[in-house]
Amino acid sequence: MGRSTVKEGGGKLTVVEVRAADGRVASARMSGEFFAYPEGIVEKVEEALVGVPLDEEEITKALSRVLGREGGVIVGVSVPSLAKAIVLAGREA
Amino acid sequence: MAWRLLLEGKKDPYLNMGTDEAILDGVSMGTSPRTLRLYMWRPSAVSIGRFQALEDSVDREACDLAGVKVVRRLTGGGAVFHDEVGEVTYSLTMKEEDLPSRDYVMSFEYMARGVVEALRLLGYRAEFVPLNDVAIGGRKVSGSAQVRRGGAVLQHGTLLLSMDKGLAFRVLKVPAQKVAERGLDRPEDRVVTLRALGYQGGAEDVMKALVQGFSSSLGRKFTEGDLTPLERRAAEDMAEKRYRSRAWLEER
């Protein structure tokens, strides 16, 4: 399990833990001091990452897709920063 | 329905959170009025954010030793120490349609403005610090957290009259990143209480100021009221089934 922490200026501390398999996300968990809407969105984001290649562009697309589909918003960490952290965590795993 | 003011005394941490959730559901369903609730905690507690990893946020052993309870909030945000003696907490619940805009970031400021106003009434030049803090002289005196459900929005937050800082920073885990970001300031120095600023009033005076502050910032008059029997039951139910449960606390 690889782990990476994001703390953007003015943002909220966010930790991602990723298990990787064959260059893809096998499982992911986000935790931290951010806010997320609607309820249940974080679980949906974590599910949507499973199977996605550990590539910033692919991860960004997957994040944007699930957030767009669910009308979800994460306040305190940006999608690009989150994607970067997920890839870092996955590569470390 | 007139906007309701609930002036409650000290409740246990689980019931405090259960009550806030019961009001959120009530406002969502239309069975509860928009509500400003002011309350305190007994015993002292650490509340952690909805999405925080328990292990990363609080020292449970230190809490056990000190008789400090640990509860996971419904709202996001970080770990907060709720001092039994010195913290006055607000929770403000309204419908999303009552907010001036659809912008999530701006809603934090709008809903916390009553705290800034209250401090002004008490003689302090406080300012809102995005995302969700209020500070006096650059030191944090209040923090807020928010959740939305079924067209309703609940924001609750702290206002520090006084705090046992030694205890607070023994039980909270301040992440290395936060410490590093702010240089040589110790975490405990970045937080200030009204007592430390020379304020001589008590919790009741602070509550009076908060009522006026929110009334002014929202342009609303509040009518003092009570929890309905439905809310009371729901609050106790939530306290038992959610907030006291290990599954909820250890979810993340």
Short mmCIF file of C-alpha atoms in Angstrom, two decimals:
data_model
loop_
_atom_site.label_atom_id
_atom_site.label_comp_id
_atom_site.label_asym_id
_atom_site.label_seq_id
_atom_site.Cartn_x
_atom_site.Cartn_y
_atom_site.Cartn_z
CA MET A 1 0.00 0.00 0.00
CA GLY A 2 1.58 3.25 -1.12
CA ARG A 3 0.72 6.51 0.55
CA SER A 4 0.95 10.12 -0.53
CA THR A 5 -0.07 13.37 1.15
CA VAL A 6 -1.32 16.57 -0.49
CA LYS A 7 -1.49 19.94 1.15
CA GLU A 8 -2.05 22.75 -1.33
CA GLY A 9 -1.72 26.33 -0.13
CA GLY A 10 -5.08 27.29 1.33
CA GLY A 11 -6.27 23.72 0.84
CA LYS A 12 -7.00 20.87 3.16
CA LEU A 13 -4.67 18.05 4.09
CA THR A 14 -5.49 14.99 2.01
CA VAL A 15 -3.97 11.52 2.20
CA VAL A 16 -4.30 8.89 -0.50
CA GLU A 17 -3.42 5.24 -0.08
CA VAL A 18 -3.24 3.09 -3.16
CA ARG A 19 -2.74 -0.58 -3.83
CA ALA A 20 -1.56 -1.21 -7.35
CA ALA A 21 -1.57 -4.21 -9.67
CA ASP A 22 -0.19 -4.37 -13.21
CA GLY A 23 0.23 -0.62 -13.41
CA ARG A 24 -3.39 0.04 -12.45
CA VAL A 25 -5.20 1.01 -9.29
CA ALA A 26 -6.31 -2.11 -7.41
CA SER A 27 -7.79 -0.15 -4.53
CA ALA A 28 -7.67 3.42 -3.30
CA ARG A 29 -8.61 5.25 -0.14
CA MET A 30 -8.78 9.00 0.41
CA SER A 31 -8.83 10.52 3.83
CA GLY A 32 -8.21 13.93 5.28
CA GLU A 33 -9.62 17.28 6.22
CA PHE A 34 -11.44 18.09 2.98
CA PHE A 35 -15.17 18.46 2.49
CA ALA A 36 -17.07 16.44 -0.09
CA TYR A 37 -20.57 16.60 -1.52
CA PRO A 38 -22.92 14.88 -1.80
CA GLU A 39 -22.71 12.27 0.96
CA GLY A 40 -21.26 9.03 -0.36
CA ILE A 41 -19.20 10.71 -3.08
CA VAL A 42 -15.83 9.72 -1.63
CA GLU A 43 -16.77 6.03 -1.74
CA LYS A 44 -17.91 6.49 -5.35
CA VAL A 45 -14.62 8.18 -6.25
CA GLU A 46 -12.64 5.37 -4.63
CA GLU A 47 -14.66 2.77 -6.55
CA ALA A 48 -14.27 4.63 -9.84
CA LEU A 49 -10.49 4.55 -9.52
CA VAL A 50 -10.29 0.75 -9.48
CA GLY A 51 -8.74 -0.52 -12.69
CA VAL A 52 -7.61 2.89 -13.91
CA PRO A 53 -4.02 3.03 -15.19
CA LEU A 54 -1.56 4.80 -12.89
CA ASP A 55 -1.19 7.74 -15.22
CA GLU A 56 -2.00 11.32 -14.27
CA GLU A 57 -4.13 11.96 -17.34
CA GLU A 58 -6.11 8.74 -16.96
CA ILE A 59 -6.65 9.28 -13.25
CA THR A 60 -7.69 12.91 -13.84
CA LYS A 61 -10.20 11.76 -16.46
CA ALA A 62 -11.61 9.11 -14.14
CA LEU A 63 -11.95 11.60 -11.26
CA SER A 64 -13.63 14.22 -13.45
CA ARG A 65 -15.96 11.62 -14.90
CA VAL A 66 -17.24 10.30 -11.56
CA LEU A 67 -17.55 13.79 -10.06
CA GLY A 68 -19.38 15.02 -13.16
CA ARG A 69 -21.71 12.05 -13.24
CA GLU A 70 -22.60 12.33 -9.55
CA GLY A 71 -22.68 16.13 -9.39
CA GLY A 72 -19.93 15.76 -6.82
CA VAL A 73 -17.61 18.39 -5.44
CA ILE A 74 -14.52 17.99 -3.28
CA VAL A 75 -13.57 21.15 -1.44
CA GLY A 76 -10.02 21.50 -0.20
CA VAL A 77 -8.07 19.54 -2.78
CA SER A 78 -8.04 19.97 -6.54
CA VAL A 79 -8.51 17.14 -9.02
CA PRO A 80 -5.03 17.60 -10.55
CA SER A 81 -3.35 17.45 -7.14
CA LEU A 82 -5.39 14.44 -6.20
CA ALA A 83 -4.44 12.69 -9.44
CA LYS A 84 -0.77 13.42 -8.91
CA ALA A 85 -0.91 12.03 -5.39
CA ILE A 86 -2.72 8.88 -6.50
CA VAL A 87 -0.08 8.15 -9.12
CA LEU A 88 2.71 8.79 -6.63
CA ALA A 89 1.09 6.53 -4.06
CA GLY A 90 0.45 3.85 -6.66
CA ARG A 91 4.02 3.87 -7.90
CA GLU A 92 5.30 3.62 -4.36
CA ALA A 93 3.07 0.62 -3.63
CA MET B 1 -42.02 28.93 10.13
CA ALA B 2 -39.93 31.48 11.99
CA TRP B 3 -36.25 30.73 12.29
CA ARG B 4 -35.70 28.95 15.58
CA LEU B 5 -33.12 29.56 18.25
CA LEU B 6 -32.16 26.57 20.38
CA LEU B 7 -30.21 27.47 23.49
CA GLU B 8 -29.02 24.24 24.93
CA GLY B 9 -26.71 23.54 27.78
CA LYS B 10 -23.99 20.95 27.86
CA LYS B 11 -24.74 17.62 26.27
CA ASP B 12 -22.56 14.60 25.72
CA PRO B 13 -20.65 14.55 22.42
CA TYR B 14 -22.76 11.80 20.85
CA LEU B 15 -26.03 13.51 21.62
CA ASN B 16 -24.66 16.83 20.38
CA MET B 17 -23.88 15.29 17.01
CA GLY B 18 -27.14 13.33 16.98
CA THR B 19 -29.07 16.52 17.62
CA ASP B 20 -27.39 18.37 14.79
CA GLU B 21 -28.18 15.53 12.42
CA ALA B 22 -31.78 15.33 13.60
CA ILE B 23 -32.21 19.03 12.83
CA LEU B 24 -30.59 18.59 9.41
CA ASP B 25 -33.03 15.82 8.53
CA GLY B 26 -35.93 17.84 9.90
CA VAL B 27 -35.08 20.88 7.80
CA SER B 28 -34.61 18.66 4.76
CA MET B 29 -38.03 17.07 5.26
CA GLY B 30 -39.72 20.36 6.11
CA THR B 31 -40.68 19.24 9.61
CA SER B 32 -38.14 21.48 11.34
CA PRO B 33 -37.65 25.24 11.04
CA ARG B 34 -34.33 26.73 10.02
CA THR B 35 -32.40 26.67 13.25
CA LEU B 36 -29.52 28.30 15.05
CA ARG B 37 -28.43 26.07 17.90
CA LEU B 38 -25.87 27.07 20.53
CA TYR B 39 -24.46 24.39 22.77
CA MET B 40 -21.58 23.13 24.86
CA TRP B 41 -19.96 19.81 25.61
CA ARG B 42 -19.74 17.56 28.63
CA PRO B 43 -17.34 15.87 28.88
CA SER B 44 -14.64 17.40 26.71
CA ALA B 45 -14.28 15.62 23.40
CA VAL B 46 -12.33 15.43 20.20
CA SER B 47 -14.48 15.37 17.10
CA ILE B 48 -12.89 14.20 13.88
CA GLY B 49 -14.01 15.00 10.37
CA ARG B 50 -16.19 12.66 8.33
CA PHE B 51 -13.28 11.74 6.06
CA GLN B 52 -10.38 11.70 8.45
CA ALA B 53 -8.48 8.52 9.17
CA LEU B 54 -8.98 7.92 12.88
CA GLU B 55 -5.40 6.86 13.43
CA ASP B 56 -4.00 10.01 11.86
CA SER B 57 -6.16 12.49 13.75
CA VAL B 58 -6.38 11.70 17.42
CA ASP B 59 -4.42 9.96 20.16
CA ARG B 60 -7.05 7.64 21.60
CA GLU B 61 -4.91 6.51 24.48
CA ALA B 62 -4.32 10.08 25.57
CA CYS B 63 -8.06 10.67 25.30
CA ASP B 64 -8.85 7.61 27.42
CA LEU B 65 -6.38 8.66 30.09
CA ALA B 66 -7.88 12.14 30.22
CA GLY B 67 -11.53 11.10 30.03
CA VAL B 68 -11.92 12.89 26.70
CA LYS B 69 -14.46 11.29 24.35
CA VAL B 70 -13.89 10.79 20.63
CA VAL B 71 -16.66 11.20 18.07
CA ARG B 72 -16.68 11.26 14.28
CA ARG B 73 -18.71 14.13 12.86
CA LEU B 74 -21.07 14.00 9.92
CA THR B 75 -19.25 17.02 8.53
CA GLY B 76 -15.85 17.08 6.86
CA GLY B 77 -12.88 19.06 8.09
CA GLY B 78 -10.22 18.31 10.64
CA ALA B 79 -9.94 17.17 14.24
CA VAL B 80 -11.24 19.58 16.87
CA PHE B 81 -10.86 19.61 20.64
CA HIS B 82 -14.12 20.69 22.33
CA ASP B 83 -13.28 22.04 25.76
CA GLU B 84 -15.97 21.33 28.31
CA VAL B 85 -15.41 24.62 30.10
CA GLY B 86 -14.49 26.95 27.33
CA GLU B 87 -16.07 26.11 24.03
CA VAL B 88 -19.34 27.48 22.72
CA THR B 89 -20.49 25.69 19.59
CA TYR B 90 -22.95 26.91 16.99
CA SER B 91 -24.85 24.88 14.47
CA LEU B 92 -26.80 26.64 11.76
CA THR B 93 -29.19 24.66 9.60
CA MET B 94 -31.07 26.08 6.65
CA LYS B 95 -32.22 25.07 3.22
CA GLU B 96 -29.73 25.28 0.35
CA GLU B 97 -32.13 27.67 -1.36
CA ASP B 98 -31.56 30.12 1.52
CA LEU B 99 -27.91 30.47 0.53
CA PRO B 100 -27.04 33.54 -1.56
CA SER B 101 -25.20 31.47 -4.16
CA ARG B 102 -24.55 27.91 -5.31
CA ASP B 103 -20.84 28.28 -4.61
CA TYR B 104 -19.72 25.80 -1.96
CA VAL B 105 -16.64 27.76 -0.94
CA MET B 106 -18.61 30.97 -0.45
CA SER B 107 -21.23 29.22 1.65
CA PHE B 108 -18.68 28.56 4.41
CA GLU B 109 -18.06 32.26 4.78
CA TYR B 110 -21.74 33.15 4.59
CA MET B 111 -22.69 30.68 7.29
CA ALA B 112 -19.81 31.61 9.60
CA ARG B 113 -20.34 35.36 9.26
CA GLY B 114 -22.41 35.39 12.44
CA VAL B 115 -19.28 34.44 14.38
CA VAL B 116 -17.32 37.33 12.89
CA GLU B 117 -20.21 39.66 13.74
CA ALA B 118 -20.48 38.31 17.28
CA LEU B 119 -16.80 38.92 17.90
CA ARG B 120 -17.16 42.45 16.56
CA LEU B 121 -19.98 43.04 19.05
CA LEU B 122 -17.68 41.80 21.81
CA GLY B 123 -15.07 44.30 20.70
CA TYR B 124 -12.76 42.19 18.59
CA ARG B 125 -11.63 42.71 15.03
CA ALA B 126 -12.11 39.24 13.70
CA GLU B 127 -11.82 38.17 10.11
CA PHE B 128 -12.95 35.17 8.15
CA VAL B 129 -10.02 33.16 6.84
CA PRO B 130 -10.91 30.84 3.95
CA LEU B 131 -11.77 28.06 3.77
CA ASN B 132 -13.52 27.79 7.10
CA ASP B 133 -11.79 29.67 9.94
CA VAL B 134 -12.25 32.90 11.86
CA ALA B 135 -9.15 34.56 13.26
CA ILE B 136 -8.24 37.50 15.47
CA GLY B 137 -4.82 38.95 14.76
CA GLY B 138 -4.00 35.99 12.54
CA ARG B 139 -4.73 33.45 15.25
CA LYS B 140 -7.60 31.02 14.91
CA VAL B 141 -10.49 31.50 17.33
CA SER B 142 -13.15 29.58 15.43
CA GLY B 143 -13.41 26.81 12.84
CA SER B 144 -16.45 25.46 11.01
CA ALA B 145 -17.50 22.36 9.11
CA GLN B 146 -20.41 21.66 6.79
CA VAL B 147 -22.57 18.90 5.37
CA ARG B 148 -25.50 18.97 2.97
CA ARG B 149 -28.36 16.50 2.66
CA GLY B 150 -31.69 16.55 0.86
CA GLY B 151 -31.65 20.24 0.04
CA ALA B 152 -30.61 21.27 3.53
CA VAL B 153 -27.26 22.48 4.78
CA LEU B 154 -25.81 22.22 8.29
CA GLN B 155 -22.74 24.11 9.32
CA HIS B 156 -21.41 23.87 12.83
CA GLY B 157 -18.41 25.49 14.38
CA THR B 158 -16.52 26.41 17.48
CA LEU B 159 -15.84 29.61 19.34
CA LEU B 160 -13.09 29.48 21.91
CA LEU B 161 -13.82 31.29 25.14
CA SER B 162 -11.07 29.32 26.87
CA MET B 163 -9.20 26.08 26.33
CA ASP B 164 -6.96 23.69 28.19
CA LYS B 165 -4.29 23.94 25.50
CA GLY B 166 -1.97 21.43 27.08
CA LEU B 167 -4.70 18.82 27.01
CA ALA B 168 -5.92 19.78 23.54
CA PHE B 169 -2.55 19.35 21.91
CA ARG B 170 -1.86 16.16 23.81
CA VAL B 171 -4.93 14.48 22.35
CA LEU B 172 -4.87 15.94 18.84
CA LYS B 173 -2.42 14.70 16.24
CA VAL B 174 -1.23 17.64 14.20
CA PRO B 175 0.07 16.31 10.89
CA ALA B 176 3.72 16.95 10.08
CA GLN B 177 2.73 18.77 6.88
CA LYS B 178 0.76 21.34 8.79
CA VAL B 179 3.58 21.92 11.22
CA ALA B 180 6.12 22.26 8.41
CA GLU B 181 3.94 24.63 6.40
CA ARG B 182 3.69 27.16 9.18
CA GLY B 183 7.31 27.26 10.16
CA LEU B 184 8.40 27.66 13.73
CA ASP B 185 4.99 28.49 15.24
CA ARG B 186 3.85 25.74 17.55
CA PRO B 187 0.35 24.48 16.75
CA GLU B 188 -0.85 25.73 20.13
CA ASP B 189 0.33 29.27 19.33
CA ARG B 190 -1.72 29.48 16.16
CA VAL B 191 -4.90 29.20 18.16
CA VAL B 192 -6.18 31.92 20.48
CA THR B 193 -8.99 32.07 23.02
CA LEU B 194 -11.04 35.07 24.10
CA ARG B 195 -9.73 34.61 27.64
CA ALA B 196 -6.18 34.93 26.41
CA LEU B 197 -7.21 38.21 24.76
CA GLY B 198 -8.45 39.51 28.09
CA TYR B 199 -12.14 38.84 27.69
CA GLN B 200 -13.88 38.73 31.06
CA GLY B 201 -17.36 37.59 30.06
CA GLY B 202 -18.84 34.12 30.33
CA ALA B 203 -20.39 31.56 27.98
CA GLU B 204 -23.80 33.21 28.28
CA ASP B 205 -22.42 36.55 27.14
CA VAL B 206 -20.77 34.85 24.19
CA MET B 207 -24.04 33.15 23.31
CA LYS B 208 -25.91 36.44 23.47
CA ALA B 209 -23.39 37.95 21.08
CA LEU B 210 -23.68 34.96 18.75
CA VAL B 211 -27.45 35.31 18.59
CA GLN B 212 -27.12 38.98 17.72
CA GLY B 213 -24.28 38.28 15.33
CA PHE B 214 -26.16 35.65 13.36
CA SER B 215 -29.34 37.67 13.41
CA SER B 216 -27.43 40.52 11.88
CA SER B 217 -25.44 38.53 9.33
CA LEU B 218 -28.47 36.58 8.10
CA GLY B 219 -30.93 39.45 8.40
CA ARG B 220 -33.25 37.22 10.40
CA LYS B 221 -34.98 37.33 13.75
CA PHE B 222 -34.87 34.16 15.78
CA THR B 223 -37.62 32.84 18.00
CA GLU B 224 -36.44 30.80 20.93
CA GLY B 225 -37.82 27.27 20.88
CA ASP B 226 -37.22 23.64 21.76
CA LEU B 227 -36.51 20.43 19.95
CA THR B 228 -39.70 18.73 18.83
CA PRO B 229 -40.46 15.27 20.27
CA LEU B 230 -39.65 13.85 16.82
CA GLU B 231 -36.26 15.56 16.77
CA ARG B 232 -35.50 14.51 20.32
CA ARG B 233 -36.17 10.87 19.47
CA ALA B 234 -34.19 11.07 16.26
CA ALA B 235 -31.29 12.72 18.10
CA GLU B 236 -31.13 9.96 20.67
CA ASP B 237 -31.47 7.35 17.97
CA MET B 238 -28.62 8.84 15.93
CA ALA B 239 -26.44 9.20 19.01
CA GLU B 240 -26.92 5.53 19.76
CA LYS B 241 -26.88 4.01 16.29
CA ARG B 242 -24.31 6.20 14.61
CA TYR B 243 -22.17 8.33 16.88
CA ARG B 244 -21.56 5.81 19.64
CA SER B 245 -20.93 2.97 17.21
CA ARG B 246 -17.46 1.62 16.64
CA ALA B 247 -18.27 0.99 12.99
CA TRP B 248 -18.88 4.69 12.38
CA LEU B 249 -15.86 5.86 14.35
CA GLU B 250 -13.53 3.35 12.75
CA GLU B 251 -14.96 3.70 9.26
CA ARG B 252 -11.86 5.36 7.97
#
